[in-house]
Coordinates of C-alpha atoms in Angstrom, one line a residue:
Chain A
M10 CA -38.7 84.5 70.2
P11 CA -35.8 84.2 67.5
E12 CA -34.8 88.8 66.4
S13 CA -33.0 87.5 63.5
I14 CA -32.7 85.6 59.8
V15 CA -28.8 84.9 59.1
V16 CA -28.5 84.7 55.4
G17 CA -24.8 83.1 54.3
L18 CA -23.3 85.1 50.8
D19 CA -20.4 84.0 49.0
G20 CA -20.6 86.3 46.3
S21 CA -22.5 83.8 43.4
E22 CA -26.1 85.0 41.8
S23 CA -27.6 82.5 44.2
S24 CA -26.8 84.0 47.5
G25 CA -27.6 87.3 46.4
R26 CA -31.4 85.6 45.6
A27 CA -31.6 84.1 48.3
A28 CA -30.1 87.4 50.6
D29 CA -33.6 88.9 48.9
A30 CA -35.8 85.9 49.7
A31 CA -34.9 86.6 53.2
A32 CA -35.0 90.0 53.3
D33 CA -38.4 90.4 52.3
A34 CA -39.4 87.6 54.9
A35 CA -37.3 89.5 58.1
R36 CA -39.9 92.5 56.7
R37 CA -42.7 90.7 56.8
H38 CA -42.0 89.1 60.6
D39 CA -40.3 92.1 61.1
L40 CA -36.7 90.5 62.1
R41 CA -33.5 91.7 61.8
L42 CA -31.2 90.3 58.9
V43 CA -27.4 89.4 59.2
L44 CA -25.4 89.2 56.2
A45 CA -22.4 86.6 56.9
C46 CA -19.5 85.6 55.0
V47 CA -17.6 82.8 55.8
V48 CA -14.2 82.9 54.4
P49 CA -13.0 78.6 54.5
W50 CA -10.1 78.2 57.0
S51 CA -9.6 75.5 59.2
P52 CA -7.0 75.8 62.6
Y53 CA -5.9 71.9 61.1
S54 CA -4.4 72.9 57.9
F55 CA -1.0 73.1 57.2
T56 CA 0.9 76.3 56.4
T57 CA 4.7 77.0 55.9
A58 CA 6.1 79.5 57.9
E59 CA 5.9 82.3 55.9
E60 CA 2.4 82.1 56.0
N61 CA 2.2 82.3 59.5
E62 CA 4.4 84.9 59.9
R63 CA 1.7 87.0 58.0
R64 CA -1.2 85.3 58.8
S65 CA -2.7 88.2 60.8
V66 CA -1.8 90.5 57.8
E67 CA -3.5 88.2 55.1
K68 CA -6.9 87.0 57.6
A69 CA -7.4 90.9 57.9
R70 CA -6.9 91.5 53.8
E71 CA -9.4 88.5 53.8
A72 CA -12.0 90.5 55.8
A73 CA -11.7 93.4 53.7
A74 CA -11.8 91.6 50.2
A75 CA -14.4 89.6 51.7
H76 CA -16.7 93.2 53.2
E77 CA -15.6 95.0 49.8
R78 CA -16.7 92.6 46.8
V79 CA -19.7 90.2 49.4
L80 CA -20.8 92.4 51.9
D81 CA -21.0 95.5 51.4
P82 CA -23.0 95.7 48.0
V83 CA -25.1 93.8 49.3
V84 CA -26.1 95.0 53.1
A85 CA -26.1 98.7 50.7
R86 CA -28.7 97.3 48.4
L87 CA -30.6 95.9 51.3
S88 CA -30.5 98.5 53.3
E89 CA -31.1 101.4 51.0
P90 CA -34.9 101.4 51.6
G91 CA -34.4 101.5 55.1
D92 CA -37.4 100.2 56.3
L93 CA -35.1 96.6 57.7
A94 CA -32.1 96.8 60.1
V95 CA -29.2 95.0 58.0
E96 CA -25.7 93.5 59.9
G97 CA -22.9 92.5 57.7
V98 CA -20.6 89.7 59.6
V99 CA -17.2 88.3 58.1
R100 CA -15.8 85.3 59.9
H101 CA -13.0 82.6 58.9
G102 CA -13.8 79.2 59.8
H103 CA -16.4 75.9 58.5
P104 CA -19.1 77.7 56.4
A105 CA -21.8 75.3 57.7
E106 CA -20.2 75.5 61.3
T107 CA -19.9 79.2 61.6
L108 CA -23.0 80.1 60.4
V109 CA -25.2 77.9 62.4
R110 CA -22.6 79.5 65.2
L111 CA -23.7 83.0 64.0
A112 CA -27.5 81.7 64.2
R113 CA -27.4 80.6 67.3
E114 CA -25.7 83.9 68.9
H115 CA -27.9 85.8 66.7
D116 CA -31.1 84.3 67.9
A117 CA -31.8 82.9 64.3
A118 CA -35.3 81.7 63.2
W119 CA -34.2 80.4 60.0
I120 CA -31.1 80.0 57.9
T121 CA -31.0 81.4 54.2
V122 CA -28.3 79.9 52.0
G123 CA -28.3 79.6 48.2
R124 CA -27.9 76.6 46.4
V125 CA -24.6 76.8 44.4
G126 CA -25.3 73.4 41.8
Q127 CA -23.0 72.1 42.1
S128 CA -21.5 68.8 40.3
R129 CA -22.7 65.1 41.8
V130 CA -18.6 64.4 42.4
R131 CA -17.9 67.5 43.5
T132 CA -20.1 67.7 45.9
L133 CA -19.4 63.7 46.6
L134 CA -16.1 64.8 47.4
F135 CA -16.1 68.4 49.1
G136 CA -19.3 68.1 50.3
S137 CA -20.9 71.3 50.4
T138 CA -22.7 73.9 52.3
P139 CA -26.2 74.2 52.2
S140 CA -26.4 69.9 52.7
S141 CA -23.7 70.4 55.9
L142 CA -26.0 73.3 57.6
I143 CA -28.8 70.7 57.2
Q144 CA -27.0 67.9 59.1
L145 CA -26.3 70.1 61.8
S146 CA -28.5 73.3 62.1
P147 CA -30.6 73.9 65.1
V148 CA -33.0 76.2 63.2
P149 CA -35.2 75.4 59.8
V150 CA -32.3 76.2 56.9
L151 CA -34.2 77.4 53.9
V152 CA -32.5 77.2 50.6
V153 CA -32.6 79.3 47.6
P154 CA -32.5 77.8 44.1
Chain B
M676 CA 28.8 57.8 47.1
G677 CA 31.2 59.5 45.2
A678 CA 30.6 61.9 42.3
P679 CA 29.6 59.6 38.8
S680 CA 31.9 59.0 36.3
G681 CA 30.7 59.7 32.4
S682 CA 32.0 61.8 30.5
V683 CA 35.8 63.3 31.6
L684 CA 33.9 66.5 30.7
A685 CA 31.3 66.3 33.4
A686 CA 32.6 64.6 35.6
T687 CA 35.3 67.0 36.5
F688 CA 32.6 70.2 37.1
D689 CA 31.3 67.9 39.9
E690 CA 35.0 66.7 40.7
Q691 CA 36.0 70.3 40.7
V692 CA 32.8 71.8 42.9
D693 CA 33.8 69.0 45.2
S694 CA 37.5 69.8 45.4
F695 CA 36.6 73.2 46.0
F696 CA 34.2 72.5 49.0
A697 CA 35.7 69.8 50.9
P698 CA 38.5 70.5 52.2
V699 CA 36.1 74.0 53.1
S700 CA 34.4 71.1 54.7
E701 CA 37.3 69.4 56.8
W702 CA 38.5 72.1 58.2
I703 CA 35.1 73.6 59.7
T704 CA 34.0 69.8 61.0
T705 CA 37.6 69.2 63.0
V706 CA 36.6 73.0 64.4
V707 CA 33.3 71.7 65.2
F708 CA 33.3 68.5 66.3
F709 CA 37.0 68.5 68.8
A710 CA 36.3 65.9 70.4
V711 CA 38.5 65.1 74.5
P712 CA 40.5 61.8 73.8
L713 CA 39.1 59.3 76.4
E714 CA 41.8 57.2 76.3
F715 CA 41.9 55.7 80.3
I716 CA 38.0 54.3 79.1
D717 CA 39.5 52.4 75.1
E718 CA 41.9 53.6 72.5
G719 CA 40.5 55.9 69.9
V720 CA 37.4 56.4 72.2
A721 CA 37.2 60.4 71.6
L722 CA 34.2 62.5 72.6
P723 CA 33.1 65.8 70.6
L724 CA 32.5 68.4 72.9
I725 CA 30.1 69.9 70.9
V726 CA 27.9 66.8 72.1
V727 CA 28.3 67.4 75.5
W728 CA 26.8 70.8 75.4
L729 CA 23.5 69.1 74.0
V730 CA 23.1 66.5 76.0
I731 CA 23.9 68.9 79.1
A732 CA 21.4 71.4 77.6
G733 CA 18.9 68.3 77.8
L734 CA 19.8 67.1 81.6
F735 CA 19.7 70.7 83.2
F736 CA 16.8 71.6 82.3
T737 CA 14.8 68.6 82.4
I738 CA 16.1 68.9 86.0
Y739 CA 15.7 72.2 86.3
L740 CA 12.1 72.0 85.5
R741 CA 11.5 69.3 87.5
G742 CA 11.1 66.8 84.1
F743 CA 8.8 69.6 82.5
Q744 CA 8.9 68.0 79.3
F745 CA 6.6 65.0 80.4
R746 CA 4.7 66.6 82.8
A747 CA 3.5 68.9 79.9
F748 CA 2.3 65.5 77.8
K749 CA -1.5 66.0 78.5
H750 CA -1.9 69.7 78.6
A751 CA 0.4 69.7 74.9
I752 CA -2.6 67.8 73.8
Q753 CA -5.4 69.4 75.0
L754 CA -3.4 73.0 73.2
I755 CA -3.0 71.1 70.1
R756 CA -6.8 70.0 70.1
G757 CA -8.1 73.6 70.7
R758 CA -9.6 73.5 73.7
Y759 CA -7.5 76.1 74.9
D760 CA -8.2 78.7 71.6
D761 CA -10.5 81.5 71.8
P762 CA -13.5 80.8 69.4
R763 CA -12.4 84.8 68.5
D764 CA -8.8 84.3 67.2
A765 CA -10.0 82.0 64.9
G766 CA -8.4 82.7 61.4
E767 CA -4.5 83.2 63.1
V768 CA -1.9 80.6 63.1
T769 CA -3.4 78.0 66.1
H770 CA -1.3 75.7 68.4
F771 CA -1.6 73.0 65.3
Q772 CA -0.6 75.0 62.1
A773 CA 2.8 75.7 64.6
L774 CA 3.6 72.4 65.4
A775 CA 2.8 71.0 62.1
T776 CA 4.7 73.9 60.5
A777 CA 8.2 72.7 62.9
V778 CA 7.3 69.8 62.2
S779 CA 7.8 69.2 58.8
G780 CA 10.8 71.5 58.9
T781 CA 12.8 68.6 60.8
V782 CA 10.8 65.8 59.8
G783 CA 12.6 64.8 57.1
L784 CA 16.0 63.0 56.0
G785 CA 17.8 62.9 59.6
N786 CA 14.3 60.6 60.3
I787 CA 15.5 58.0 57.1
A788 CA 19.0 58.9 56.4
G789 CA 20.1 59.7 60.0
V790 CA 19.1 56.5 61.8
A791 CA 20.8 54.2 59.3
V792 CA 23.9 56.0 59.8
A793 CA 23.8 55.8 64.0
I794 CA 23.0 52.8 63.2
S795 CA 25.6 51.6 60.5
L796 CA 27.8 53.0 62.7
G797 CA 26.6 52.5 66.3
G798 CA 24.8 49.4 65.3
P799 CA 21.4 49.0 67.0
G800 CA 22.1 50.0 71.0
A801 CA 22.7 53.9 69.4
T802 CA 18.2 53.5 68.7
L803 CA 18.6 53.7 72.5
W804 CA 20.8 56.9 73.4
M805 CA 18.3 58.3 70.7
I806 CA 15.5 57.7 71.9
I807 CA 17.0 59.2 75.6
A808 CA 18.0 62.3 73.3
G809 CA 14.7 62.5 72.4
L810 CA 13.1 62.6 75.2
L811 CA 15.9 65.6 76.8
G812 CA 15.5 67.8 73.7
M813 CA 11.9 67.9 74.6
C814 CA 12.6 70.1 77.7
T815 CA 15.1 72.0 74.9
K816 CA 12.8 72.5 72.4
G817 CA 10.0 73.4 75.1
V818 CA 12.2 75.9 77.1
E819 CA 13.8 77.7 73.5
C820 CA 10.3 77.9 71.8
T821 CA 8.9 79.7 75.2
L822 CA 11.4 82.2 75.1
G823 CA 11.0 82.2 71.3
V824 CA 7.1 83.8 72.0
K825 CA 7.3 85.4 74.9
Y826 CA 10.4 87.7 73.1
R827 CA 9.0 87.7 69.1
N828 CA 8.5 90.6 67.4
V829 CA 5.1 92.5 66.3
Y830 CA 5.0 94.5 63.3
P831 CA 3.0 97.5 62.6
D832 CA 1.2 95.7 59.8
G833 CA 0.7 92.5 62.3
R834 CA 3.5 90.7 61.1
V835 CA 5.2 88.7 63.6
S836 CA 9.3 87.2 63.7
G837 CA 10.4 85.7 66.3
G838 CA 13.8 83.2 67.1
P839 CA 16.9 83.0 68.9
M840 CA 18.4 86.5 68.1
Y841 CA 15.3 88.1 69.7
Y842 CA 15.3 86.6 72.7
L843 CA 19.5 86.9 72.5
T844 CA 18.6 90.2 72.3
K845 CA 16.0 91.6 74.0
G846 CA 15.4 89.0 76.6
L847 CA 19.6 89.6 77.7
K848 CA 19.4 93.3 77.9
E849 CA 15.9 93.2 80.1
R850 CA 18.1 90.9 82.7
S851 CA 20.9 93.9 82.1
P852 CA 22.4 96.5 79.8
R853 CA 25.8 95.3 79.9
L854 CA 24.4 91.5 79.2
G855 CA 22.5 93.7 75.9
T856 CA 26.2 93.6 74.4
F857 CA 26.5 90.5 75.1
G858 CA 23.1 89.4 73.9
K859 CA 23.5 91.0 70.8
V860 CA 26.9 89.7 70.3
L861 CA 25.6 86.2 70.3
A862 CA 22.1 87.0 68.2
V863 CA 24.6 88.0 65.2
L864 CA 26.5 84.5 66.1
F865 CA 23.2 83.0 66.1
C866 CA 22.7 84.2 62.8
I867 CA 25.5 83.9 61.3
F868 CA 25.3 80.2 62.0
T869 CA 21.9 80.0 60.6
L870 CA 22.9 80.9 57.6
G871 CA 25.5 78.4 57.5
G872 CA 22.7 75.7 58.7
A873 CA 20.4 76.6 56.6
V874 CA 22.6 76.9 53.4
G875 CA 24.6 73.5 54.9
G876 CA 21.8 70.7 56.1
G877 CA 18.9 72.8 55.1
N878 CA 19.9 73.0 51.9
M879 CA 22.7 70.9 50.2
F880 CA 22.6 67.8 52.6
Q881 CA 18.6 67.5 51.2
A882 CA 19.6 67.9 47.8
N883 CA 22.7 65.6 48.0
Q884 CA 20.3 62.6 49.5
A885 CA 17.6 64.0 47.5
F886 CA 20.0 62.8 44.0
N887 CA 21.4 60.1 45.5
Q888 CA 17.8 58.3 45.9
A889 CA 16.7 59.4 42.5
Q890 CA 20.1 58.1 41.6
S891 CA 19.7 55.0 42.9
V892 CA 16.1 54.0 42.0
T893 CA 16.7 55.0 37.9
G894 CA 19.1 51.8 38.4
G895 CA 22.3 53.9 39.4
E896 CA 25.3 54.7 37.5
D897 CA 24.0 52.6 34.5
G898 CA 21.2 54.5 35.0
P899 CA 20.0 57.5 32.8
L900 CA 20.8 59.4 36.0
G901 CA 24.5 58.2 35.6
F902 CA 26.6 60.8 33.6
G903 CA 28.9 63.1 34.8
A904 CA 27.0 66.2 35.3
A905 CA 24.3 64.4 36.3
G906 CA 24.3 65.6 39.8
A907 CA 24.7 69.7 38.6
V908 CA 21.6 68.9 36.1
F909 CA 19.6 67.4 38.9
G910 CA 20.2 70.1 41.4
L911 CA 19.6 73.0 38.6
V912 CA 15.8 71.1 38.4
L913 CA 15.5 71.8 42.1
A914 CA 16.7 74.9 42.5
V915 CA 14.2 76.0 39.9
L916 CA 11.3 74.5 41.8
V917 CA 12.8 76.0 45.1
G918 CA 13.6 79.1 43.3
A919 CA 9.7 79.6 42.3
V920 CA 8.7 79.3 45.8
I921 CA 11.1 81.1 47.3
I922 CA 11.8 84.0 44.7
G923 CA 8.5 83.8 42.3
G924 CA 5.9 83.2 45.2
I925 CA 4.8 79.8 43.1
R926 CA 2.8 79.4 46.7
S927 CA 1.0 76.6 44.7
I928 CA 3.5 74.2 45.0
A929 CA 4.8 74.6 48.4
R930 CA 1.2 74.0 48.9
V931 CA 1.2 70.9 47.6
T932 CA 4.2 70.1 49.0
D933 CA 2.7 71.2 52.4
K934 CA -0.1 68.9 51.8
L935 CA 1.9 66.2 50.5
V936 CA 4.5 65.6 53.7
P937 CA 2.3 65.4 56.3
F938 CA 0.9 62.6 54.3
M939 CA 3.9 61.3 53.6
A940 CA 4.8 60.9 57.6
V941 CA 2.4 59.0 57.6
F942 CA 2.3 56.5 54.8
Y943 CA 6.3 56.3 56.1
V944 CA 5.0 56.0 59.2
I945 CA 2.7 53.1 58.0
A946 CA 5.4 51.5 56.0
C947 CA 7.4 51.2 59.1
L948 CA 4.3 49.4 60.4
T949 CA 3.9 47.3 57.9
V950 CA 8.0 46.3 57.8
L951 CA 7.4 45.2 61.4
F952 CA 4.2 43.7 61.1
A953 CA 5.7 41.3 58.2
N954 CA 8.6 40.9 60.9
L955 CA 6.5 40.8 64.4
S956 CA 8.5 37.2 65.5
A957 CA 11.7 39.4 65.3
I958 CA 10.6 42.1 67.7
P959 CA 11.6 41.1 70.3
G960 CA 14.5 40.0 69.4
A961 CA 15.5 43.0 68.2
I962 CA 14.4 45.5 71.1
W963 CA 16.8 43.1 73.0
A964 CA 19.8 44.3 70.6
I965 CA 18.4 48.0 71.4
V966 CA 18.2 48.1 74.8
S967 CA 21.6 45.3 75.5
Q968 CA 23.7 46.9 72.9
A969 CA 23.4 50.1 74.5
F970 CA 25.3 49.1 77.7
T971 CA 27.1 46.3 76.3
P972 CA 28.2 46.3 73.2
E973 CA 31.0 43.9 71.4
A974 CA 33.5 46.4 72.0
G975 CA 33.4 47.1 75.2
Y976 CA 32.8 50.5 77.0
G977 CA 34.7 52.3 74.6
G978 CA 31.7 51.3 72.3
I979 CA 29.0 52.8 75.1
V980 CA 30.9 55.8 74.5
G981 CA 30.9 55.5 70.4
V982 CA 27.4 53.9 70.4
L983 CA 26.4 57.1 72.9
I984 CA 27.8 59.4 70.7
Q985 CA 26.4 58.7 67.4
G986 CA 22.8 58.1 68.4
F987 CA 23.3 61.8 70.3
R988 CA 24.2 63.2 67.4
R989 CA 22.1 61.7 64.6
A990 CA 18.9 62.9 67.4
A991 CA 19.8 66.4 67.7
F992 CA 20.7 66.6 63.6
S993 CA 17.2 65.1 63.4
N994 CA 14.8 67.0 65.6
E995 CA 17.4 70.0 66.3
A996 CA 16.6 70.9 69.5
G997 CA 18.5 72.9 71.4
L998 CA 19.6 75.1 68.0
G999 CA 16.9 77.5 68.4
S1000 CA 15.3 76.6 64.3
A1001 CA 11.9 75.7 65.8
A1002 CA 12.1 78.1 67.7
I1003 CA 11.3 80.5 64.6
A1004 CA 8.7 78.5 63.3
H1005 CA 6.3 78.7 66.9
S1006 CA 7.2 81.8 66.9
A1007 CA 4.2 83.3 64.8
V1008 CA 1.2 81.0 67.6
K1009 CA -1.5 83.2 68.1
T1010 CA -0.8 83.2 72.2
D1011 CA -1.3 85.8 74.4
E1012 CA 1.1 83.1 77.3
P1013 CA 4.9 82.0 75.7
A1014 CA 4.3 78.4 77.6
T1015 CA 1.7 77.9 75.8
E1016 CA 4.0 77.1 73.1
G1017 CA 7.2 75.7 74.5
H1018 CA 4.2 72.6 75.6
V1019 CA 3.1 72.2 72.5
A1020 CA 7.2 72.7 70.9
V1021 CA 7.5 69.5 73.2
L1022 CA 5.5 67.2 71.1
E1023 CA 7.9 68.0 68.5
P1024 CA 11.2 65.6 69.0
F1025 CA 8.5 63.0 70.6
I1026 CA 7.0 62.7 67.2
D1027 CA 10.2 63.1 65.6
T1028 CA 12.4 61.2 67.6
V1029 CA 10.9 59.0 69.7
V1030 CA 8.2 57.7 67.4
I1031 CA 9.4 58.2 63.8
C1032 CA 13.1 57.1 64.3
T1033 CA 12.4 54.4 66.5
M1034 CA 10.3 53.3 63.9
T1035 CA 13.1 53.7 61.2
A1036 CA 15.6 51.8 63.8
L1037 CA 13.6 48.7 64.5
A1038 CA 12.6 48.7 61.1
I1039 CA 16.9 48.5 60.0
V1040 CA 17.2 46.6 63.0
I1041 CA 15.0 43.6 62.3
T1042 CA 15.8 43.1 58.5
G1043 CA 19.9 43.5 59.3
T1044 CA 20.3 45.8 56.4
Y1045 CA 22.5 47.8 59.0
A1046 CA 25.0 45.6 58.5
D1047 CA 24.6 44.6 54.9
D1048 CA 28.2 46.1 53.1
A1049 CA 26.5 46.3 49.4
S1050 CA 24.5 49.5 50.3
D1051 CA 26.0 52.6 51.8
A1052 CA 25.2 53.8 55.6
G1053 CA 22.3 56.8 54.8
V1054 CA 19.1 56.2 52.4
E1055 CA 19.6 53.4 51.2
T1056 CA 19.9 51.5 54.1
T1057 CA 16.6 52.3 55.3
S1058 CA 15.7 51.8 51.6
A1059 CA 16.6 48.0 51.4
A1060 CA 14.9 47.4 54.7
F1061 CA 12.0 48.5 52.9
G1062 CA 13.1 46.6 49.9
T1063 CA 12.8 43.7 52.1
V1064 CA 9.0 43.3 52.4
V1065 CA 7.8 45.4 49.8
D1066 CA 10.1 45.4 46.4
W1067 CA 8.9 48.4 44.7
F1068 CA 8.7 50.6 48.0
P1069 CA 12.4 51.7 47.5
I1070 CA 10.4 54.2 44.8
V1071 CA 7.7 54.9 46.7
L1072 CA 10.8 55.9 49.6
A1073 CA 12.1 57.9 46.8
V1074 CA 9.5 60.3 46.3
A1075 CA 9.1 60.4 49.8
V1076 CA 13.1 61.4 50.7
I1077 CA 12.9 63.8 47.4
L1078 CA 9.8 65.4 48.9
F1079 CA 10.5 66.0 52.5
A1080 CA 14.2 67.0 51.3
Y1081 CA 11.7 69.9 49.3
S1082 CA 10.1 71.0 52.4
T1083 CA 12.9 71.1 55.0
M1084 CA 14.5 73.0 52.1
L1085 CA 11.5 75.8 51.9
A1086 CA 11.6 75.3 55.4
W1087 CA 15.2 76.3 55.8
S1088 CA 15.3 78.7 53.8
Y1089 CA 13.1 80.9 56.0
Y1090 CA 14.8 80.4 58.6
G1091 CA 17.9 81.6 56.9
L1092 CA 16.2 84.9 55.6
K1093 CA 15.1 85.3 59.7
A1094 CA 18.9 85.1 60.6
A1095 CA 19.4 87.5 57.2
T1096 CA 17.1 90.2 57.5
Y1097 CA 18.1 90.5 61.4
L1098 CA 21.5 90.7 60.4
F1099 CA 21.7 93.0 57.3
G1100 CA 17.9 94.4 57.3
E1101 CA 14.0 94.0 56.3
S1102 CA 15.0 95.0 52.7
M1103 CA 14.2 94.0 49.1
I1104 CA 17.9 93.6 48.1
V1105 CA 18.8 91.1 51.0
D1106 CA 15.8 88.9 50.6
R1107 CA 16.3 88.5 47.1
T1108 CA 20.3 87.5 47.3
W1109 CA 19.8 85.7 50.6
K1110 CA 17.5 83.4 48.1
L1111 CA 19.5 83.7 44.8
I1112 CA 22.6 82.5 46.8
F1113 CA 20.1 79.7 48.4
C1114 CA 18.9 77.9 44.3
L1115 CA 22.9 78.0 43.9
F1116 CA 23.9 75.6 47.2
V1117 CA 20.8 73.3 46.1
I1118 CA 23.0 72.7 42.4
I1119 CA 26.2 72.6 44.7
G1120 CA 25.1 70.2 47.5
A1121 CA 23.5 67.9 44.4
S1122 CA 27.1 67.8 43.3
S1123 CA 29.2 66.9 46.2
T1124 CA 30.3 64.5 48.2
L1125 CA 28.3 62.7 50.9
D1126 CA 30.7 63.2 53.4
A1127 CA 31.9 66.7 52.6
V1128 CA 28.4 67.9 52.6
I1129 CA 27.3 65.9 55.8
G1130 CA 30.6 67.3 57.7
F1131 CA 29.6 71.1 56.8
S1132 CA 26.0 71.0 57.6
D1133 CA 26.8 69.2 60.7
S1134 CA 28.9 71.9 62.0
M1135 CA 27.2 74.2 60.9
I1136 CA 24.0 73.6 62.5
F1137 CA 25.7 72.3 65.8
L1138 CA 27.4 75.7 66.1
M1139 CA 23.8 77.1 66.3
S1140 CA 23.4 75.8 69.4
L1141 CA 26.6 77.9 71.0
P1142 CA 24.9 81.3 71.4
N1143 CA 21.3 79.7 71.5
I1144 CA 22.1 77.7 74.8
I1145 CA 24.3 80.1 76.3
G1146 CA 21.2 83.0 76.4
L1147 CA 18.3 80.0 77.0
Y1148 CA 20.6 79.3 80.7
I1149 CA 20.5 83.1 81.2
L1150 CA 17.3 83.5 80.3
A1151 CA 16.4 79.9 82.5
R1152 CA 14.8 81.9 85.3
V1153 CA 12.4 83.5 83.3
V1154 CA 10.9 80.1 81.4
K1155 CA 10.9 78.7 84.7
R1156 CA 8.4 81.8 86.0
E1157 CA 7.0 81.6 82.7
I1158 CA 5.6 78.3 82.6
N1159 CA 5.1 77.7 86.6
G1160 CA 3.1 80.6 86.6
Y1161 CA 0.7 78.8 83.5
R1162 CA 0.9 75.8 84.5
A1163 CA 0.2 76.9 88.5
R1164 CA -3.3 79.4 87.0
V1165 CA -4.6 76.2 84.7
E1166 CA -4.0 74.1 87.8
S1167 CA -6.1 76.7 89.8
G1168 CA -8.7 77.4 86.7
E1169 CA -7.6 80.6 86.1
I1170 CA -7.0 79.6 82.7
L1171 CA -10.4 77.2 81.7
P1172 CA -10.7 75.7 78.5
V1173 CA -13.3 77.9 76.0
A1174 CA -15.8 75.1 76.7
E1175 CA -15.9 76.2 80.2
R1176 CA -15.6 80.0 80.4
T1177 CA -18.8 81.9 81.2

């Protein structure tokens, strides 16, 4: 039996709506809510020596900023009624791949993300997290507009 | 490539810089490249001791570690593919990033200009010795990077600093307290030479060649960069660009070059392959020339030594094995096993010298531009080689040269900074003073002549190998223990790829 719903948060309005929709569903199905903020990062990116030296400091700073600006306000808002188990996670990596990994780790029923609504050209050039998720995810993906 | 003449006043500026610089360079070069005359072989043949020093280190470690660099190859590829990286480590510096950073510091003008100089002076045969030097250098680099990681400093805020100065201090002290004092002396010497190397090969040589190339593609002395103080003006612009990143912290510029440089490197290799494919039928002849002239050059036995020296000297300048610079770049990697970075580091001289330098060499030998007196030995020889196939290619090469030069300058400003902070302590004053001096030397480098700059830069960079390699010999047993211990655990299955861990 699935135990949770994984929600991808990026600080956008639509990801906030995705969290709300997932919270409603979690209450109804008695599931945990795993709110995840993924800091985009690739192990194959090119960096300077100075950036390398400070990477672990930067990593901690990025994680703290993700918690403070993106994750904690939503976790606080959804935990307030006290009728829902909410957990906040910050990870570094490819957003779609990391959400899929989290879904596996937390035995998720589905993954919920917001739709950014970026232009076709931008999507063509850089792809989008929802479309990558649809290709990769072993569980259903709910995209909230 | 002398100081361009134009307005008398302006020309005087370049010449003044050069006349101040040339005697200093000459004196240092004479001391560092002291050569033993080998008149029993042939008249005029001399062997620079510093080259022997580097070759013996490569040979010693290759034998001592039983050809570690060749055995390390497969596992090194597995490591950079992340097969042994724990996903929980994500977000820190990976083996790939440490390697890419070190490679972007070494792939540069040495691969383009250095190879041309070696072949122009030593003939096609120099290529074979360059490849052999690269293969030996792989082992030296593996050794220094293993030590770099083992003895690095991790500060409370999570920053990591490493390099020869740390393994010379900590590693030698670990062996015995008396050696600790000696290690401290070696570390200080290493740092002084690194500062010189950063200013010379990592800065002035780069600025100089970048200016030459920019001047050459814009119409030479008759073009817009032909006036007397053009070198100084070009240097000033370059200094502002370097300063914007290293002093101003405008990382966006560095990020652009860091993205562009690897692509330029790939593009450069593709361009070399284009030249090779356009002259497919000439390849066997070129390979034969490289192999046969490495052993039986027309000049007789004296020539062999000359060719060998040129090959080894340029290879060392290009891949920096034995100098200790890469150990500074590799030290930030996220690993609990120092030997992993030793494995990964062996790929660096392979990519730099065995692959990229050989490509350049083949292009130069096939097109025969090295024998053409019309172009100076250096970037222009390579540029002419590419120009024989695609006439607009020299312009692209000029862009690549300037980008390579720029990224190398950024890398060496960091190596120099690490040496400066080791010597004078971690403080804002040291940081800013070093960076200002570094920018000043960009201007001097662009206005000085090639001979003076090459001599000074070679000397300082080769001097770094003195304290570094002494330390490597003293710590050889530590490296052997680290590498063999790690390999035994991988082979026994104690250390498994992440996918196979339960």
